XYZ file of N, CA, C and O in Angstrom:
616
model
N 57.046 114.113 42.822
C 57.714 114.799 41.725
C 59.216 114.770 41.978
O 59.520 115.240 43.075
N 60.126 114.380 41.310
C 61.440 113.808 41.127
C 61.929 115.157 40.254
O 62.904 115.727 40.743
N 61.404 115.715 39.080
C 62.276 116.594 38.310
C 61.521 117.790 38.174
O 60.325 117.562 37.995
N 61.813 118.916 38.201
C 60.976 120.139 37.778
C 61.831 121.262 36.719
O 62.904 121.826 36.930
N 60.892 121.350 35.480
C 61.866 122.709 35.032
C 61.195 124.285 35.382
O 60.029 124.111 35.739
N 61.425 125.209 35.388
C 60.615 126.020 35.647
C 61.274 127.539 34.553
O 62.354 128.103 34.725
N 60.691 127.727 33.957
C 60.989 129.130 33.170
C 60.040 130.061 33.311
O 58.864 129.934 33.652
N 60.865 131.325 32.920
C 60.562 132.284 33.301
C 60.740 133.241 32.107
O 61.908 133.587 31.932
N 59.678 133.828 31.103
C 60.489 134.465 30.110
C 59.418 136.232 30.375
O 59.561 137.351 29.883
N 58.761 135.853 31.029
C 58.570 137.435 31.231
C 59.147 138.439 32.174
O 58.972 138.372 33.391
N 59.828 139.359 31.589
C 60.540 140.271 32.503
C 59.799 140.624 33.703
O 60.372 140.953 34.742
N 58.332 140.553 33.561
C 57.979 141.498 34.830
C 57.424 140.149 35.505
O 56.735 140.495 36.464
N 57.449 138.832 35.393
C 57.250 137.960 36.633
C 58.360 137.729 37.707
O 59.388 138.386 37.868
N 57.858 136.505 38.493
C 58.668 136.189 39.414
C 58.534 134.655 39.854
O 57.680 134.363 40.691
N 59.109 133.972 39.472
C 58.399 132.394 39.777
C 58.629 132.419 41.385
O 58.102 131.345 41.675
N 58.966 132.826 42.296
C 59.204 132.961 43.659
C 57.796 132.683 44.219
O 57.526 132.005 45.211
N 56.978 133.311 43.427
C 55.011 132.783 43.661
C 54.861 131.522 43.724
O 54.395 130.748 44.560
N 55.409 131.408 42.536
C 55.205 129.288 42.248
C 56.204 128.891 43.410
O 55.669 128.295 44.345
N 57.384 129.089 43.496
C 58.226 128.254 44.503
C 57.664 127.828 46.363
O 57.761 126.845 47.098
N 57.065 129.252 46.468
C 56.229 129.334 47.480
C 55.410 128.462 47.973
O 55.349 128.183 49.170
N 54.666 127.928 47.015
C 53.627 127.061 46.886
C 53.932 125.901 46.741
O 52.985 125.114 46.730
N 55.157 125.399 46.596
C 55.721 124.198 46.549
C 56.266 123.114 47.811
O 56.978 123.486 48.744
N 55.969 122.276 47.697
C 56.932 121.266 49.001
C 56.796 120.133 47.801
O 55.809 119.830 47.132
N 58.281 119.568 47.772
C 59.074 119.033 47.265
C 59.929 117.548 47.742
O 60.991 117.335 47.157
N 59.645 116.935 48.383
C 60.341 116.261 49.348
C 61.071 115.180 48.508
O 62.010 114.578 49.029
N 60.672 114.885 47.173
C 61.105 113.745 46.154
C 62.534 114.455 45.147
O 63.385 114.022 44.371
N 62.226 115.464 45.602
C 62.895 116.163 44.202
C 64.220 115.832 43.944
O 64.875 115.819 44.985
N 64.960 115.516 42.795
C 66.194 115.136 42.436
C 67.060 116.122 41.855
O 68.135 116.589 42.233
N 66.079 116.405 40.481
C 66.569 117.813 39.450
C 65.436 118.585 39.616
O 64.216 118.444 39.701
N 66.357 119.536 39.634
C 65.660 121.282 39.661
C 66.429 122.138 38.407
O 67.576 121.958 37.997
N 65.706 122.850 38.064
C 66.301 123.699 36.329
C 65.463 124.848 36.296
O 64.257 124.857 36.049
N 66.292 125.946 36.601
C 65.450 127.201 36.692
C 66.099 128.102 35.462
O 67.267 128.463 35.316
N 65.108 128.306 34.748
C 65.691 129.228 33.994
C 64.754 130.657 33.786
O 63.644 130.811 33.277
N 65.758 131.676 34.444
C 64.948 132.862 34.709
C 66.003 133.938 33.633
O 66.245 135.007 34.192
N 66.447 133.841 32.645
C 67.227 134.374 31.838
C 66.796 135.683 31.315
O 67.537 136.525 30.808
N 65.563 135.766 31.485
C 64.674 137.417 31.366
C 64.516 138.267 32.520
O 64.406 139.493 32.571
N 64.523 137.390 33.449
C 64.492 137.997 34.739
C 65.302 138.769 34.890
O 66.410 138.589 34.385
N 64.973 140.061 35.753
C 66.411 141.302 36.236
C 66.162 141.622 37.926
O 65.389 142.299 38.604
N 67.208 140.783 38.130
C 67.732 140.852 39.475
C 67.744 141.903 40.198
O 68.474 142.701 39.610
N 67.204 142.536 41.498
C 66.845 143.760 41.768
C 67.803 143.437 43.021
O 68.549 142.464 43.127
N 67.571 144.683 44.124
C 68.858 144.676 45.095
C 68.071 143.946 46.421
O 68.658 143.833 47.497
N 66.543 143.418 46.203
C 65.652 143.004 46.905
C 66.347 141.395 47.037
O 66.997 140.789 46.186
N 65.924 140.929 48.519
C 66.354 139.281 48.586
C 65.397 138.632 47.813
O 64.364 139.144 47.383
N 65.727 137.635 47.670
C 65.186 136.516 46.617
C 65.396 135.058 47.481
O 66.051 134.128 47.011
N 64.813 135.012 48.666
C 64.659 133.648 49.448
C 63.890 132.403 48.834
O 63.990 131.308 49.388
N 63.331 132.523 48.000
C 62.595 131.401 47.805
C 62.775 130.414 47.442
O 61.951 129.669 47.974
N 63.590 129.738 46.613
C 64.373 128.746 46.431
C 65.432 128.147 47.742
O 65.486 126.918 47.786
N 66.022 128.678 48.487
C 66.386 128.645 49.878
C 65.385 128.063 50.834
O 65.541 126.971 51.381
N 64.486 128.747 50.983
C 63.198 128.228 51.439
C 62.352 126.888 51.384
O 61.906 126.205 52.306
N 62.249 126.679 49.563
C 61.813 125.586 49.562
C 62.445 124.373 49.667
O 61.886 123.309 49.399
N 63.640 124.480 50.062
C 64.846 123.427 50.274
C 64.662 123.252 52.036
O 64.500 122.279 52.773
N 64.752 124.358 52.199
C 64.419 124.201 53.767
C 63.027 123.647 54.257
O 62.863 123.110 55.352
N 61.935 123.864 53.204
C 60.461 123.613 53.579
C 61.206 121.857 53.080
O 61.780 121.327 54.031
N 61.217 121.169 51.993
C 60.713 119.876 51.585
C 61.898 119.170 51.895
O 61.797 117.944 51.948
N 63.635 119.984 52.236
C 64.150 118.479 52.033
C 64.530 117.564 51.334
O 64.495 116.363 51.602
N 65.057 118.262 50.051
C 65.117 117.129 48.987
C 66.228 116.872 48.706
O 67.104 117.737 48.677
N 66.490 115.299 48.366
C 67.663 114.907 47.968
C 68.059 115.150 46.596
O 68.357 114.286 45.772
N 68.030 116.596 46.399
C 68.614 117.343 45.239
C 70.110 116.826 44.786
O 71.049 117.277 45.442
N 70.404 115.906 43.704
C 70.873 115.521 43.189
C 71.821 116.673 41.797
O 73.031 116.814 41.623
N 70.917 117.151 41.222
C 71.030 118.212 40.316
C 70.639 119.504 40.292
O 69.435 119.521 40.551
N 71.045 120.579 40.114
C 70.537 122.271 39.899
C 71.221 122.851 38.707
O 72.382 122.580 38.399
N 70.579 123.518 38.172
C 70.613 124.479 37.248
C 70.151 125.595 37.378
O 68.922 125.661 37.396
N 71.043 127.045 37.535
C 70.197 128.247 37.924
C 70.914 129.159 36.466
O 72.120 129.379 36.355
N 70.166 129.465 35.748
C 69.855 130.008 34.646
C 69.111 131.327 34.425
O 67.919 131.538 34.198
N 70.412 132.359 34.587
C 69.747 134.194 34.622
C 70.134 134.462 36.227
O 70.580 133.593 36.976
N 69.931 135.521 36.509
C 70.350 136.103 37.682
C 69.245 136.226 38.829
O 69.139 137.375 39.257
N 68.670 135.583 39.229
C 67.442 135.356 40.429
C 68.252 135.755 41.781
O 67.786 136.688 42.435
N 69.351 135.159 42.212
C 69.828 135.216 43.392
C 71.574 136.236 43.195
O 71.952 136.681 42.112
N 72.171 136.351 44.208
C 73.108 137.049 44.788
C 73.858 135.749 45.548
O 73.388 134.870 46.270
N 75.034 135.969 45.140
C 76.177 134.820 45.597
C 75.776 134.583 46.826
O 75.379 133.423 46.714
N 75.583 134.922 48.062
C 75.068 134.748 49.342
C 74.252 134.129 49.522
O 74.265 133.423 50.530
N 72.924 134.094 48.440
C 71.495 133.591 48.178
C 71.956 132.092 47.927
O 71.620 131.172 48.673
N 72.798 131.927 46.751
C 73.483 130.499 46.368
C 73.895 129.721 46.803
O 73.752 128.525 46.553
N 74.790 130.468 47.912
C 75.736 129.775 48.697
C 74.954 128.813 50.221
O 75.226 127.735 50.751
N 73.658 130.141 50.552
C 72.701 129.503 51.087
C 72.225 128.338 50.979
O 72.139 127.541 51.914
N 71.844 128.118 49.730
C 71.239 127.475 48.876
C 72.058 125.976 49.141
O 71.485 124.969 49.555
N 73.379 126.049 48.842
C 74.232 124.923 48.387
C 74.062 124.332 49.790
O 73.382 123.332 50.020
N 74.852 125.156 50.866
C 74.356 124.875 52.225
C 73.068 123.690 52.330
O 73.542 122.592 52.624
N 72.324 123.677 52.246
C 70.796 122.852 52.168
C 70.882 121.695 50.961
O 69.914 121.016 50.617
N 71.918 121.620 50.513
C 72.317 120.343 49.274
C 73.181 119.363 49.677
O 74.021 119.134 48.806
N 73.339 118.476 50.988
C 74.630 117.869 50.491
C 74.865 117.330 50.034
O 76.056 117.048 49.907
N 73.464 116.472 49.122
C 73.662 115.546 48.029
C 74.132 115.799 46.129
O 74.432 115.225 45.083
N 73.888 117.104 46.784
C 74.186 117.264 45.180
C 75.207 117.022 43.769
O 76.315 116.863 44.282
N 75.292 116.971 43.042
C 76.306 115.797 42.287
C 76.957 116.516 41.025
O 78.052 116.433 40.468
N 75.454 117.481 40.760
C 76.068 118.424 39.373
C 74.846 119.754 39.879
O 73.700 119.864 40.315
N 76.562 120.970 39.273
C 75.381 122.380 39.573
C 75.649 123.146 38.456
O 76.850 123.233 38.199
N 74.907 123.718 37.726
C 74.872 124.423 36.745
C 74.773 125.979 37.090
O 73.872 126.423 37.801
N 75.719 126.723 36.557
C 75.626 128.620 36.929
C 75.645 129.140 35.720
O 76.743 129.022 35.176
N 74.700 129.761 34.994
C 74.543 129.992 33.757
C 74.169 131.666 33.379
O 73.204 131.878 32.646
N 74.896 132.703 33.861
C 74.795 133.922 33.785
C 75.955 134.482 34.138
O 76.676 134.187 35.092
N 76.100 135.312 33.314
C 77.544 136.741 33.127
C 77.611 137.172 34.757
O 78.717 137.293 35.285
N 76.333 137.405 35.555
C 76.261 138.530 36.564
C 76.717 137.717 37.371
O 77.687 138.385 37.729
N 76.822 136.382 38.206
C 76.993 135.813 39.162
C 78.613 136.134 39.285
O 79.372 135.696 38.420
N 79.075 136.858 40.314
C 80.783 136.489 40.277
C 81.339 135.046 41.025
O 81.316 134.568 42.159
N 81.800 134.698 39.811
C 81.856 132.754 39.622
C 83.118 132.619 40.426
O 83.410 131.452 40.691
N 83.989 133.610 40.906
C 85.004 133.093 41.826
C 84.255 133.264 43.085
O 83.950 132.304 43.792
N 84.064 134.051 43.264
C 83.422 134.073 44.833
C 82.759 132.539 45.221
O 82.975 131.884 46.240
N 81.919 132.207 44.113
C 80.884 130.993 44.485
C 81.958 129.997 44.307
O 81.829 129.055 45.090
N 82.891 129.917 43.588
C 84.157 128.677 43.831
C 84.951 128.877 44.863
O 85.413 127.956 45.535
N 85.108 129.740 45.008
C 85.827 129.748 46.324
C 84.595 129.528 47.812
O 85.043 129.503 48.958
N 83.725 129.447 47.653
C 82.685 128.399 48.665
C 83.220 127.090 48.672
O 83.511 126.438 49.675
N 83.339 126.722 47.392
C 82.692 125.160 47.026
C 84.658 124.697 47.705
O 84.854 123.617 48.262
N 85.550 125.484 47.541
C 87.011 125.056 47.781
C 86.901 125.252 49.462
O 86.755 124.222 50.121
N 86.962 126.434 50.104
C 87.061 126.232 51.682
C 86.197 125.374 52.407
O 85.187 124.910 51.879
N 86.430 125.196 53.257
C 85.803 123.913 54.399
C 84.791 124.795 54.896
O 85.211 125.898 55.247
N 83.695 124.610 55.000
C 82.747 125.315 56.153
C 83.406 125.189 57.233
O 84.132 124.311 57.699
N 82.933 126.524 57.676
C 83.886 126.885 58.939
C 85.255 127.006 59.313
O 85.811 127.184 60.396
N 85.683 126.855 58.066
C 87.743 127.332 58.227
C 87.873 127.869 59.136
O 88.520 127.303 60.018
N 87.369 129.137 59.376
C 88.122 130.122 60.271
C 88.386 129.997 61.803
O 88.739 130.849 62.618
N 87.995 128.144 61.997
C 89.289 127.817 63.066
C 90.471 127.341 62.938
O 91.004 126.482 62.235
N 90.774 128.029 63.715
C 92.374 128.020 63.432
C 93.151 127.648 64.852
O 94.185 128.165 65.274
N 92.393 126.654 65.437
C 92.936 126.006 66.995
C 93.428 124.774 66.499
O 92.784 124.323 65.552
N 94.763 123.858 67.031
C 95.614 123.134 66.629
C 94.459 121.723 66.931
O 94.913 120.708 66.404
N 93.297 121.512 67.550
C 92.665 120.182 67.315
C 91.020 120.956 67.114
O 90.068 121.360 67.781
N 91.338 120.861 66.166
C 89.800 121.313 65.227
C 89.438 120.503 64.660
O 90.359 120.139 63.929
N 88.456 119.831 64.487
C 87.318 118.787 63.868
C 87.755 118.536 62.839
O 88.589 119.345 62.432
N 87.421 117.305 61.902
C 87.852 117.547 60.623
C 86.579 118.144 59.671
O 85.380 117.895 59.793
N 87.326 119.113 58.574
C 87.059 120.239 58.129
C 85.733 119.377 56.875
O 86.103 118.336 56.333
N 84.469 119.862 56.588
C 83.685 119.509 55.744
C 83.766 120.451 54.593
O 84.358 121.529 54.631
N 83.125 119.962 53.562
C 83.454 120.961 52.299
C 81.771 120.944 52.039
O 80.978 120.007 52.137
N 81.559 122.340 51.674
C 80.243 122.680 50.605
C 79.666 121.303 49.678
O 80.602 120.673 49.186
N 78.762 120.933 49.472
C 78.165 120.089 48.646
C 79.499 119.391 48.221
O 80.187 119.624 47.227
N 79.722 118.343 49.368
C 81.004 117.152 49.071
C 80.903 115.940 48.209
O 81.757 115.057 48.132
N 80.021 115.981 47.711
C 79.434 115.039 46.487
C 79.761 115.758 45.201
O 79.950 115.008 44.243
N 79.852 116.859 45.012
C 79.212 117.247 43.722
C 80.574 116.919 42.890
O 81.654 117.000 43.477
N 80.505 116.505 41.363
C 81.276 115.825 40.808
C 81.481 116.679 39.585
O 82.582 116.472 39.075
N 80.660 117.686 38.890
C 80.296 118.375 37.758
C 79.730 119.764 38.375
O 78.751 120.016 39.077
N 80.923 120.679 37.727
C 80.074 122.216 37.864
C 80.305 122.852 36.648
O 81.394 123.159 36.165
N 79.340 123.003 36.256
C 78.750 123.915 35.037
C 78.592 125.109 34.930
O 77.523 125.520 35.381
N 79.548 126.153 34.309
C 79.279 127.427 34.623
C 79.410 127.416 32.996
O 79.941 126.565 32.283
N 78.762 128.620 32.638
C 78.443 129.231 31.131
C 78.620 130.650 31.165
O 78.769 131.151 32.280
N 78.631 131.268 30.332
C 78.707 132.880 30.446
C 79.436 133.101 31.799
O 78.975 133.927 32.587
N 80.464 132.455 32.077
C 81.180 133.467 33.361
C 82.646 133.296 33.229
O 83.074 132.249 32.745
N 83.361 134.123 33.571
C 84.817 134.214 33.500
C 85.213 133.455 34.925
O 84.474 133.560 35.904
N 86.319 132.760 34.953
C 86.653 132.246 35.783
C 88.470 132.266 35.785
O 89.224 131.926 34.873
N 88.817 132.812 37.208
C 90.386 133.247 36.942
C 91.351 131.912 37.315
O 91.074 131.074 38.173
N 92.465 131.923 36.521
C 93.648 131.128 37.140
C 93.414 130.684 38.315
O 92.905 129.591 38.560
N 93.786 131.540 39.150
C 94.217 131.241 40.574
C 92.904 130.287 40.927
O 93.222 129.182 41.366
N 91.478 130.535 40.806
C 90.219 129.823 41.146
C 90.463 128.673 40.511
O 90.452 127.634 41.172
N 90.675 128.646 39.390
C 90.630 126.968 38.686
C 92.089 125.915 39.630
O 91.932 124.850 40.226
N 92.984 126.456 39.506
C 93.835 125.805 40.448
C 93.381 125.674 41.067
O 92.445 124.888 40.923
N 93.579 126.255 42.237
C 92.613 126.405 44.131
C 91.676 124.777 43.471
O 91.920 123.601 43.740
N 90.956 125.175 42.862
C 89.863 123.942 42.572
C 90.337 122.359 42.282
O 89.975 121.257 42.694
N 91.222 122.795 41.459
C 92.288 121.175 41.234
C 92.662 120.652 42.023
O 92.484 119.465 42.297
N 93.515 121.752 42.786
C 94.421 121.009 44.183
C 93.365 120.274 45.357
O 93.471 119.208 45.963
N 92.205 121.444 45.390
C 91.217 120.724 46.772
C 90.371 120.054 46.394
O 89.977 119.246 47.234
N 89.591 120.010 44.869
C 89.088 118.906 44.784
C 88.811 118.300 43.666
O 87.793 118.242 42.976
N 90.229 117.697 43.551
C 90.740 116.976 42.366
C 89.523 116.180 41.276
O 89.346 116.272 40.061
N 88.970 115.552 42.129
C 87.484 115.061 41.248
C 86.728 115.938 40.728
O 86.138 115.401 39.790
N 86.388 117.155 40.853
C 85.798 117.972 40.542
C 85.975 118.673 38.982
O 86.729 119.541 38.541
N 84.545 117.582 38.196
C 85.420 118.176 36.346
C 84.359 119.652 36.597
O 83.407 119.782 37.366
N 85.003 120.708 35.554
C 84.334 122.056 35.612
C 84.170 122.122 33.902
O 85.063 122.061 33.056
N 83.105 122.228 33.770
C 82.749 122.383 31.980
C 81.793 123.897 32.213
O 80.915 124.416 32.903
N 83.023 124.183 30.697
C 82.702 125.709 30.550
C 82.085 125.933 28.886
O 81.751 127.052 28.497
């Protein structure tokens, strides 16, 4: 399996059941749309997980409604380095925080005069898709200057 969509329109499920049950090792595109879903203060590993269980040369994501917590995401991206286009499609996610991932180097915070050279969050990705989210000045710059290839459609 190469593509999966997965929706979610009842408030009181949780596709985290289905994700569970999954190994994935082909997968390219992933498209979650949990837009009914209401995000509780509980972790939400499972998507994290199944990246870590199968391994996939995730090419594409789409996360649609509020399932995870910027931390959860950022996890997430962590376990992508192929990825090429990411879609963030909800009001609740705060969309600078998660750009300002995708702009610092993993692991900045050395600051010794011969430090490795610096890797960036999902260094492929070419297209980020955010919808319903505000995104400030200062973040869209920051984004231009470090990674100029990077188109952002809003």
């Amino acid at each position: 399996l190469t593509r999966l969509k997965l929706s979610c329109h009842n408030k009181g499920s949780d596709i985290g059941v289905v994700l569970n049950m999954l190994q994935l090792p082909a997968l390219r595109t992933l498209e979650i749309n949990a837009s009914q879903y209401i995000h509780t203060d509980h972790e939400w590993p499972h998507l994290a997980n199944l990246f870590r269980r199968s391994n996939p040369p995730l090419e594409s994501l789409l996360l649609e409604g509020s399932l995870m917590n910027n931390t959860e995401i950022i996890q997430c991206l962590h376990l992508l380095p192929k990825l090429r286009w990411l879609g963030i499609w909800d009001r609740s996610y705060h969309t600078d925080s998660l750009l300002k991932s995708l702009i610092e180097p993993i692991g900045s915070g050395n600051i010794s005069g011969s430090s490795p050279p610096q890797k960036l969050l999902c260094p492929l990705l070419e297209t980020l898709n955010v919808k319903n989210s505000t995104l400030s000045k200062e973040i869209l710059a920051s984004l231009g200057s470090y990674r100029p290839s990077l188109r952002i459609v809003r």
